[in-house]
Amino acid sequence: MRVACLVIPQFIVDVCLRAKPSLRGRPTAVAEGASRRTIACASAAALGVSAGMTPKQARAACPGLTIVARNELAEREATSELLDALEACSPIVTGAAPGSCHFDAAHLPAGENAALGSALAIAGALGFSEAAAAIADDKFTARCAAVTAKSGASVVPSGASAAFLSGLPAALLPLAPGDLERFDLLGLRTLGHIAALPAGPLAARFGERARAYARLARGEDDEPLLPRHAQAIHESRFAFDGSIDRLEALLFALRGCVGTVANRLAGCAQACDRVEIALERSQPPADGCLSIPVGFTEPTASAETIFQLCRIALESREALGSVDAIAVRAVPCSQPLPQLALFDGSRASRRAALAATLARLKTALQRERIVTIQSTPSRSRLPERMQRSIPIESPRDVDDCAHEPTCGQPVIDLRSNHCTGRRVELPTTPTVKPRQAWAPALRLVDPPSRIDPPAARAACAGPFRLSESWWERPVERDYYQLVDAAGAVLLVYQDKRDDCWYVQGVFD
Amino acid sequence: MTYAELHCHSNFTLLEGGSHPEELVERAKELGLSGIAITDRDALYGAVRFSQAGREAGIAALIGAELTLEDDTHLVLLAEARQGYANLARLISRARLDNPRGEPHTTYDALAQHAKGLIALSGCERGAVPRALARGDFRGACEVAGRLRDAFGWGNFWIELQRHLVPEDGPRIRALSAVADALELGLVATGGVHYAVPEHREASDVLSCIRLKSMLDDAGTRLRPNGEFFLRSAHEMAQLFREHPRAVAASASIAERCAFRLGRLENEFPDFPLPPGETHFSYLYARVQEGVRRRYQPVTPEVSAQIAHELAIIEKLDLAGYFLIVWDIVRFANERNILVQGRGSAANSAVCYALGITSVDPVGLKLLFERFLSEERDEPPDIDLDCPSGDQREQIIQYVYERYGRDHAGMVAEVITYRARMAVRDVGKAIGLSLDQVDVLAKALDSSSAGGVEEELAGQTLRADIDGAVASLLPALAVDLTGDTARRLYELCARIDGFPRHLGQHSGGMVVTRSPLIEVAPLEPAAMENRTILGWDKDDCASLGLIKIDILGLGMLDCIERSFAEIERVRGVKIDVTDLRACDDPRIYDLLCAADTVGLFQVESRAQMASLPRLRPRRFYDIVVQVAIIRPGPIQGDMVHPYIRRRNGLEPVTYPHLKLVGALERTLGVPLFQEQGMRMAIEAAGFTPGQADELRRAMGHKRSRDKMARLHGRLMDGMEQNGIERSIAQRLFGMLSAFADYGFPESHAASFALIVYVSAFLKVHHAPEFYASLLNAQPMGFYSPATLIGDARRHGVTVLPPDVNASRYECTAEPVGEPPQAVPGTVSAGPATGDIALRIGLNQVRGIGEKHKTLFDAQKERGPYADIRDFVLRTALSKDILESLAAVGAFECFGLSRRQAVWDVQRLAPLPRAGALERAMAVHEPQVRLPAMEPIEEAAADYWGLGLSTRYQAVQFCRERLDKLRVYRAVDLPRLPNRLVLKVAGVVTTRQRPGTAKGFVFTTMEDETGIINVIIRPDVYRRYRHTARDVPAVIVEGLLQKEAGTLNVLARRFWKLEVADLAENLSSRNFH
C-alpha cells in the first residue's frame, strides 16, 4: 500500500482568508465558540496571539488584529473542494482532520513525485499557501513525513517506513496525556526507541494503547484508506409539450420531478441540503435557463418537504415567464441522513416540520431576521441589552436554546419586516423575570428614536440613572417614563454623553 | 439642615468599598456632615483607622457594621454606647466563629440577646424589610420589622430610606413609609455609600469583579447600576428626599445619640494567676532576684542599681503582670526544651535578662533601658519572642490560649493590602487580560507600589534607550503597553494601591485581654485549626493600647535546635547555648572575616558579605555592629563608610562634640544605634532618658510634625545650655533626624549577634549537621537548597543522594567510612569534616511532604526494604512520587539504574491497590534495555526531582563551550588582576535590588567552582533587563573589582547561557 498525505497547517485561517482576500498579510485571528469568545487559530502575522485567548486578550497582545468568526461550513466546503480536486491525483481520497487529507498513491501512472507535485499545486491553487505532502507505506508514516517536511514534498521509499520513523520524535504519536513526559523520563524520545520495546511489557505499563504506539512507531499503521463517498447529482427533468406560463402546471411537473429525485436519494441512503430548480425558457424576453437555488436548514430526503420548499421558492418569484421544461437537481450532502422517522408525531418528525417552517420563513423573509430572542436579565440593565437575538441556522438551535436553563422558553421573534412592515411574534412567555420593573410591559423601539427634549411641564417619572460599561463603551443615561400628548407612556432617555433625547420604548 | 451619613462602606468591606476610611472622613468633613458612621459588612476591620481619622478631623466617627442575617438579608447596626460596641463585637464574632469561614451570618435570636446599646437601621435593598416588600409581601415586611423593633426596642429600630436613582426607588420608598406608618417607626435617610466621590466608582466595580471572580464584561447586573453610591451633602440629601425631610434630619439626631467613640481601651490588662498571698509585683520581684543570682555572678553594684531602677519603673507603671506573663511563656518554652529568646528593645532590660526572656547582658553591653520602657512613654512595652518556627512555636501559642482562655487571647490579624504585582494580577483579570498576560506583566514588575505600575511598564525607564531590550520584551509580554487596556490597568492599579484585599494572620502577634476578647474586638477563625484571630492589625491594637506579645518563628532558631539534636544523635555530644556565650572562638571570626557566610544568620546577604572583609570582626561587639550597620538607616545616613575607614585606621576618630564621647566611643564616633541617638540627647541637651525616647519616637517611623517642632526647640535649648554652639547643635539635630528613621536598636542587634555566632559555630565545627538542619528548616535565608549543597561540597562535606533505605524522612548527618575530599578546584575548600556525611532526606524529593513523615518513620522502624516491589507495597505511594524517587536514583540501593527503576515503577505503582492474588503473583517478562542516562540527564533528573544535584552543577556541562568563549571560572578570579575586563558565567542564585541602592542590582551566580558576585549599574540593568532579571543562567562581561578582600564583577553586557534541559528547574531567590 502506498498512501499520500497532504497537510495544511494554517487551514482554518486560510479558509477565512479565501473568503476575505483583503486580510492577507494582515494580522488575523479566527474566533470560535457560541459567542466567538475563543481564538482558534491565528495567521503568522498575528504576533503574540495564540489559540485559547479571548478576542480582548488577543487585541491586547496584537493591537491591529482583525478577528473573524470561524466558518465551519466554509471549512467543510473547502475540505470538500480540496478532496474533489485531489481526485485528480487519485481515485481514493479521504479527509482526516481539518487541513489534513490522505489519498491512495498506489499504481499512480505519473509517479509519486508527480502526484505530490500535483497535490501541492492543487492546494496552492485553492489558496492554501503553506502545504506539505508526503508518500509512504501507511497513513501514519505519510503524515509524519508531511508534518516534518513542513513544506514541499517528500517520499518515504517502500519498505523504509520503520527506518524513516526511527529518528523522529515520539511526540508525533497520538499519545494520551502524560505519556510523553513518562517516555521522556525513560529516555524514549524517538519513535525508534518505542518501536524497539517489546509490546507486552509496554502494554503492562501504559495500557493497551501502547500496543498501537508500537505498531505506529514501527511503520505498521494498518488503518485502511476508506474511499470517499461517491457523490452523484440526482436530476429529474420534465419537458412540456409547449411553453407554459401558469404556476399550477409548473407545480404539477415540479412534484413529479421532486418525487423522482427524492426516491433516488432514498435509494442511495442519501440526503441533500439544497436543490436547484432549472427553468428552461426559449421565448423572449426571458430566454435561456433560470436557475433557482433552494437551501434547506437540515439535510432531508423527504419528497414532501423538498416539494413544499421548492413551491415556496417558485411562488415567491413574481414573473417566471414562459417555461419549456423544468429540471430538479439534488446534490447529496456529505452528512449522512439521520434515521428517518417511521411514525408521525415523533421528535424527528416535529423537527422536520420545524425545519420546513424555518426554511419557508427564510425563503419568504430575510434570513438574518429569523432569530430566537434570549432573555438575559443578568447581562445588563439597559433595555436593549436585556435580550439577545440568536440567528437560527438549524432547528437544533431552537432545541438547544429550549434546554438552556437561563433561556427559559425561547421566543421566536421575527423582527419588524422591512418589506411588509409586519411584525410577527410566536406567542411564548419568558419564564425569567427581568430585573427592571418596566421591562415586562415594554415594547422596544429598535434602534432608539431621537426626539426633541420634552417640555419642562411634561408629566414624567424619573430620572432613573443608568451608567454601564465605563471601561469600554460607556453608557450614561437618565431615563424618564413620559406621558405623551396621546396619553401613551413612553420610555425616554437623555443620553448624558451627547445630551440628546431618545425614545426607547412604549409601555403596552 | 444637618445630616449625618449612617450607612457607609469603606474599602474594609473587602473587595467592594471604593474608598479608604480616611477618605470618607475627609469627604464628610468637606461636605459639612454632622457625623459619619462606618458600617462595613460583618466586620470592624477599618474601625480603628476610621476612628483615628475622625478624631483628627474633629468629626463624629460612629462605629457600626452591616450584618448579614440568617435569611441572607442585611441589617445596619450602630454602637450607641460602650455596651453596644461590646454587643456589636460579640455579634460579629459569633457570626464568624459559628459559621463556615467566609460565610458569616447572625441569627435573629442572637440579635435579640445582644441588642442593648445598639441602634438598628433596616438596611439597603437587601434588608429583610425591603426584600419582603420587593416580593410584594407587605404583611411579611411588617412582621419582620415588628420583630426587629421588639428586639431593639422602640426608638432603636429605624426604617432606612435610600435613593440611588434607580426605577425601584420610588415604589420601595413608598412601601417602606407605609411600613413605618403602620408600626409607628421612624424613617431615616441614608446614602448606602460605597465610595467617597463618584470618581471612585470604577475601583469599586473592579473590586466587585475581583470578589465575584468575574470580568467586567461578564459581571452584568451584579455590578451597581450607576455611580450614585457616593457621599452626599445635607443639601443634596434634602433634594433627594424632598418628600421625607424628617428622614434626613433624623440621621443627625441618631448620630448625636451614638456617643461611643473607639479610643484607647483602658484597663484591658490581663490578670496573671498568682500563688496565695502574692501580688504581681512581689512575685515578679522574687523571680527577678532568683534570675539575677543565676545570671550575674558576681552581682555587681552596677547590676543591683540597674535592677532596682527598672523594678521601680515597672512598679510605678503597674506592668509587673505583663512581665510575669512573658516570663511564664519563656518558662514554659524552657521546660519543653524549646529555644526561645527575646528580641528587640526588651534586650535593653536587665529585668528581662534576669527573667531569662533575653540572652544578652544589657549591663555588660551598657544598653539603655529607656529605649524599652520609660515613665514618659504612653504605650505599653513591646516584647517580641523568637522561637523555632513550626511545631514548637505552635506549642507556645497553644499554651497562651490554654493559660488565658480562648476568650481572652487571640492572634493579631495582618491586613494584606494591594501592592503592584497583586494589583496587576487581579485588575488585569477583571478587565479581561488572560492569565498568561497578567502573569507576564506582574513578573515584569520590580516596584512594590501599585502606583508605580505605569511608570515601570510604560514609562521612560523601560522604553527609553533600550532598543534591543524592548524588542525582545514586548513580544514576550504580548500586551500593548501603551494601549487603552493597559492605560486603564495602570489607573486602576494606582487607585487600589494599599487597599485591603484580605485578612491574614500576623506572623506571631498575640493579644491578651482582661475583658473577654470577644467584646473588645471581633474575632474570627483562622485558616489554621485551633486558631482565632482578632480582626485588627498590630498597629490598630497598639493604638488602642492592647497588650501584645509577638511570638515569632525564626527559621535559624529552628535550624540551631535541629543541629543540636542531630549532633547529639550522631556524635553523642550535647551542646548548650550558654556554653557559647563567651563568643571567643577565633575560627569563627576567621570565617566571618573571610565572608564565608552562606547559610549563616543575618550576615549571608550580598551586602553583608561585601562588608565583612572590610570590618573584620574579631569580638562579639563587632558582630553586633556588623548586624546593625548594613541597614537602610546607616546606609542612607552615610555612616557605613566613615565607620569602616575609622575602624581600618584610614581616618581619625573624631566626635561632633566632646560631650558625646561617652555615647559614641564604642562606634568610633559614628552613631549607629537608636540608643546612641538617645544618649546624644541626654548628654548634649540634658534630656531625661524618657524624653530622649520621646524624641526617638517623634523622629521615628511615624513622624509627628508638631512633636518634632516642640522637641527641636527643647533640644536646641538644652544644647545651648550645655554650651554647644548653635551651628553645632543644628548639625547634631540633623544627624539625629537622619538616622532616627531607620536606626537599629543596639539591643536587637546584640540579640541577633548571638544567633549569628551560634550559627557560625555550627558551620565551623559541625558542618554536616548544620547543612542538614538548614535544608530541613527551609524555606529560610537567602539561598536555595541547591546553593547550600554547593557550599557544603565546597566545604568538604560529603553529600550523599537520597536513598530509600539509607535516607530518613529529613536530611541527616550520617557516619561514613572514608574521610571526605573537598571538591577539586573549589574557591574555599574548607576544613574536612571528619567521617560524617550529609545524607539528603526523602523530604527533598518532589511530591513528598510533611504528610508522608509518619509513613516513612513507621516503615523505617520496620527495617530496610528488600527491593523496589517491597518499597512500593509498604509505602503505597502515588506513581508520581515513585517516579520522582526513581528519577533521582533513590532505588540505586537495589541495583537498579534510574531508568530501570522508572520502568519498574510504571508496572508496580498500581500494585498496592490490586487484589491479593495479583500482589502475590510473580511476573516474568523479557528484559528491556533502556538508554542509559547521560550525566546531563542525571543532572536534569536531579534538578527536576530534588531541586538540587548532589553530584553535578549545571554550568559544568557548558564548560567546554565556555572555555572556547574565554569565560573564566569563579575559582580563577582571585588570581586575576584588578580591573580586568572578563567574562564569567553561572546559574543565578540570588538577585537583590535594595531600595537604598539607587537602582543598582546585586546578583550572585554560581558555577561549578564557586560563587561570583555581580554588580549591575542601573543603565546596564535597563539595557539587559530581561536577561539580567529573568534568565536562570547567564554569561556576564564586566570589570573585575578587587577591594579589601572582596571580589565583584561590575557588569557591562549579558548573554543568556543555554543549559539545555536544566533551565526550567533552575530558580533564583529574588529580593526586589
Short mmCIF file of N, CA, C and O in Angstrom, two decimals, chain B residues 565-626:
data_model
loop_
_atom_site.label_atom_id
_atom_site.label_comp_id
_atom_site.label_asym_id
_atom_site.label_seq_id
_atom_site.Cartn_x
_atom_site.Cartn_y
_atom_site.Cartn_z
N ALA B 565 20.21 18.68 68.08
CA ALA B 565 19.64 17.34 68.23
C ALA B 565 20.40 16.34 67.35
O ALA B 565 20.69 15.21 67.77
N GLU B 566 20.75 16.77 66.14
CA GLU B 566 21.44 15.87 65.22
C GLU B 566 22.86 15.57 65.70
O GLU B 566 23.35 14.44 65.59
N ILE B 567 23.52 16.60 66.25
CA ILE B 567 24.88 16.41 66.78
C ILE B 567 24.83 15.40 67.93
O ILE B 567 25.66 14.50 68.02
N GLU B 568 23.84 15.53 68.76
CA GLU B 568 23.72 14.61 69.89
C GLU B 568 23.43 13.19 69.39
O GLU B 568 23.99 12.21 69.89
N ARG B 569 22.60 13.08 68.35
CA ARG B 569 22.25 11.77 67.83
C ARG B 569 23.45 11.08 67.18
O ARG B 569 23.70 9.90 67.41
N VAL B 570 24.19 11.85 66.39
CA VAL B 570 25.26 11.24 65.60
C VAL B 570 26.56 11.15 66.39
O VAL B 570 27.26 10.14 66.35
N ARG B 571 26.89 12.21 67.12
CA ARG B 571 28.19 12.24 67.79
C ARG B 571 28.10 12.01 69.30
O ARG B 571 29.12 11.91 69.97
N GLY B 572 26.88 12.05 69.83
CA GLY B 572 26.72 11.88 71.26
C GLY B 572 27.18 13.08 72.06
O GLY B 572 27.48 12.99 73.25
N VAL B 573 27.26 14.24 71.40
CA VAL B 573 27.73 15.46 72.08
C VAL B 573 26.53 16.37 72.31
O VAL B 573 25.78 16.67 71.37
N LYS B 574 26.34 16.82 73.55
CA LYS B 574 25.22 17.72 73.84
C LYS B 574 25.75 19.14 73.94
O LYS B 574 26.70 19.41 74.70
N ILE B 575 25.18 20.03 73.18
CA ILE B 575 25.65 21.42 73.16
C ILE B 575 24.60 22.30 73.83
O ILE B 575 23.40 22.15 73.59
N ASP B 576 25.09 23.20 74.68
CA ASP B 576 24.19 24.15 75.34
C ASP B 576 24.60 25.55 74.90
O ASP B 576 25.79 25.89 74.89
N VAL B 577 23.60 26.35 74.55
CA VAL B 577 23.92 27.71 74.07
C VAL B 577 24.68 28.50 75.14
O VAL B 577 25.56 29.31 74.81
N THR B 578 24.35 28.26 76.39
CA THR B 578 25.01 29.05 77.43
C THR B 578 26.52 28.81 77.43
O THR B 578 27.29 29.68 77.84
N ASP B 579 26.93 27.62 76.94
CA ASP B 579 28.36 27.34 76.87
C ASP B 579 29.07 28.20 75.83
O ASP B 579 30.29 28.32 75.84
N LEU B 580 28.28 28.75 74.92
CA LEU B 580 28.90 29.51 73.82
C LEU B 580 28.90 31.00 74.10
O LEU B 580 29.33 31.79 73.25
N ARG B 581 28.37 31.43 75.26
CA ARG B 581 28.18 32.87 75.47
C ARG B 581 29.50 33.64 75.49
O ARG B 581 29.50 34.84 75.30
N ALA B 582 30.59 32.96 75.73
CA ALA B 582 31.88 33.68 75.76
C ALA B 582 32.18 34.26 74.38
O ALA B 582 32.82 35.31 74.26
N CYS B 583 31.71 33.61 73.34
CA CYS B 583 31.85 34.11 71.97
C CYS B 583 33.31 34.46 71.66
O CYS B 583 33.62 35.57 71.21
N ASP B 584 34.21 33.52 71.89
CA ASP B 584 35.63 33.87 71.75
C ASP B 584 36.41 32.88 70.89
O ASP B 584 37.62 32.79 70.99
N ASP B 585 35.74 32.14 70.06
CA ASP B 585 36.44 31.16 69.21
C ASP B 585 37.02 31.87 67.99
O ASP B 585 36.29 32.37 67.14
N PRO B 586 38.35 31.92 67.86
CA PRO B 586 38.95 32.67 66.74
C PRO B 586 38.58 32.09 65.37
O PRO B 586 38.49 32.83 64.39
N ARG B 587 38.31 30.78 65.29
CA ARG B 587 37.99 30.19 63.97
C ARG B 587 36.67 30.75 63.44
O ARG B 587 36.48 30.88 62.23
N ILE B 588 35.81 31.09 64.37
CA ILE B 588 34.53 31.66 63.94
C ILE B 588 34.74 33.06 63.38
O ILE B 588 34.17 33.43 62.34
N TYR B 589 35.60 33.80 64.01
CA TYR B 589 35.87 35.15 63.50
C TYR B 589 36.64 35.08 62.17
O TYR B 589 36.46 35.93 61.30
N ASP B 590 37.49 34.05 62.03
CA ASP B 590 38.18 33.87 60.75
C ASP B 590 37.16 33.65 59.63
O ASP B 590 37.27 34.20 58.54
N LEU B 591 36.18 32.81 59.94
CA LEU B 591 35.13 32.52 58.95
C LEU B 591 34.39 33.80 58.55
O LEU B 591 34.14 34.06 57.37
N LEU B 592 34.08 34.60 59.56
CA LEU B 592 33.35 35.85 59.28
C LEU B 592 34.22 36.81 58.47
O LEU B 592 33.75 37.44 57.52
N CYS B 593 35.49 36.92 58.84
CA CYS B 593 36.38 37.84 58.11
C CYS B 593 36.52 37.43 56.64
O CYS B 593 36.68 38.28 55.77
N ALA B 594 36.44 36.11 56.40
CA ALA B 594 36.56 35.64 55.01
C ALA B 594 35.23 35.73 54.27
O ALA B 594 35.15 35.34 53.10
N ALA B 595 34.22 36.26 54.94
CA ALA B 595 32.87 36.38 54.34
C ALA B 595 32.38 35.03 53.83
O ALA B 595 31.64 34.96 52.85
N ASP B 596 32.77 33.98 54.52
CA ASP B 596 32.35 32.64 54.12
C ASP B 596 31.05 32.33 54.86
O ASP B 596 30.98 31.43 55.70
N THR B 597 30.02 33.08 54.55
CA THR B 597 28.85 33.11 55.44
C THR B 597 27.56 32.58 54.83
O THR B 597 26.48 32.86 55.33
N VAL B 598 27.66 31.84 53.73
CA VAL B 598 26.43 31.27 53.15
C VAL B 598 25.76 30.38 54.21
O VAL B 598 26.41 29.51 54.78
N GLY B 599 24.51 30.64 54.49
CA GLY B 599 23.76 29.83 55.44
C GLY B 599 23.73 30.41 56.84
O GLY B 599 22.93 29.98 57.66
N LEU B 600 24.58 31.40 57.13
CA LEU B 600 24.59 31.97 58.48
C LEU B 600 23.44 32.95 58.68
O LEU B 600 22.91 33.51 57.72
N PHE B 601 23.12 33.18 59.92
CA PHE B 601 22.03 34.09 60.26
C PHE B 601 22.46 35.54 60.00
O PHE B 601 23.56 35.93 60.39
N GLN B 602 21.63 36.30 59.34
CA GLN B 602 21.77 37.75 59.17
C GLN B 602 22.97 38.22 58.34
O GLN B 602 22.92 39.27 57.75
N VAL B 603 24.07 37.49 58.31
CA VAL B 603 25.27 38.03 57.64
C VAL B 603 25.55 37.32 56.33
O VAL B 603 26.69 37.31 55.86
N GLU B 604 24.52 36.72 55.72
CA GLU B 604 24.76 35.98 54.48
C GLU B 604 24.37 36.75 53.23
O GLU B 604 24.55 36.28 52.13
N SER B 605 23.81 37.96 53.41
CA SER B 605 23.39 38.71 52.22
C SER B 605 24.61 39.25 51.48
O SER B 605 25.71 39.29 52.02
N ARG B 606 24.37 39.67 50.24
CA ARG B 606 25.47 40.20 49.44
C ARG B 606 26.14 41.37 50.12
O ARG B 606 27.37 41.46 50.17
N ALA B 607 25.33 42.28 50.65
CA ALA B 607 25.90 43.48 51.25
C ALA B 607 26.70 43.13 52.51
O ALA B 607 27.79 43.68 52.75
N GLN B 608 26.17 42.20 53.29
CA GLN B 608 26.90 41.78 54.49
C GLN B 608 28.21 41.12 54.09
O GLN B 608 29.25 41.38 54.69
N MET B 609 28.15 40.27 53.09
CA MET B 609 29.37 39.58 52.66
C MET B 609 30.41 40.57 52.14
O MET B 609 31.60 40.39 52.34
N ALA B 610 29.91 41.60 51.48
CA ALA B 610 30.85 42.59 50.94
C ALA B 610 31.52 43.39 52.06
O ALA B 610 32.67 43.82 51.93
N SER B 611 30.81 43.61 53.16
CA SER B 611 31.38 44.46 54.21
C SER B 611 32.19 43.66 55.24
O SER B 611 33.04 44.23 55.93
N LEU B 612 31.95 42.37 55.33
CA LEU B 612 32.66 41.58 56.37
C LEU B 612 34.18 41.65 56.22
O LEU B 612 34.88 41.89 57.22
N PRO B 613 34.75 41.47 55.03
CA PRO B 613 36.21 41.54 54.94
C PRO B 613 36.76 42.93 55.28
O PRO B 613 37.93 43.08 55.60
N ARG B 614 35.93 43.94 55.16
CA ARG B 614 36.39 45.30 55.50
C ARG B 614 36.29 45.55 56.99
O ARG B 614 37.14 46.19 57.59
N LEU B 615 35.20 45.09 57.57
CA LEU B 615 35.02 45.33 59.01
C LEU B 615 35.84 44.36 59.86
O LEU B 615 36.21 44.69 60.99
N ARG B 616 36.11 43.18 59.35
CA ARG B 616 36.92 42.18 60.00
C ARG B 616 36.56 42.01 61.48
O ARG B 616 37.33 42.40 62.37
N PRO B 617 35.41 41.47 61.78
CA PRO B 617 35.01 41.30 63.19
C PRO B 617 35.93 40.33 63.94
O PRO B 617 36.24 39.26 63.43
N ARG B 618 36.34 40.75 65.13
CA ARG B 618 37.22 39.90 65.93
C ARG B 618 36.68 39.70 67.33
O ARG B 618 37.31 39.04 68.16
N ARG B 619 35.57 40.35 67.68
CA ARG B 619 34.99 40.13 69.00
C ARG B 619 33.47 40.28 68.88
O ARG B 619 32.97 40.72 67.84
N PHE B 620 32.78 39.91 69.96
CA PHE B 620 31.32 39.81 69.88
C PHE B 620 30.69 41.16 69.49
O PHE B 620 29.77 41.21 68.67
N TYR B 621 31.21 42.27 70.09
CA TYR B 621 30.57 43.55 69.80
C TYR B 621 30.73 43.92 68.32
O TYR B 621 29.89 44.62 67.75
N ASP B 622 31.79 43.40 67.69
CA ASP B 622 31.95 43.65 66.24
C ASP B 622 30.80 43.00 65.46
O ASP B 622 30.36 43.54 64.44
N ILE B 623 30.37 41.84 65.94
CA ILE B 623 29.23 41.21 65.25
C ILE B 623 27.96 42.03 65.46
O ILE B 623 27.14 42.18 64.55
N VAL B 624 27.84 42.60 66.67
CA VAL B 624 26.66 43.45 66.94
C VAL B 624 26.66 44.60 65.93
O VAL B 624 25.63 44.91 65.30
N VAL B 625 27.81 45.22 65.74
CA VAL B 625 27.91 46.34 64.78
C VAL B 625 27.63 45.83 63.37
O VAL B 625 26.90 46.46 62.59
N GLN B 626 28.19 44.67 63.06
CA GLN B 626 28.01 44.11 61.71
C GLN B 626 26.53 43.90 61.38
O GLN B 626 26.06 44.22 60.29
#
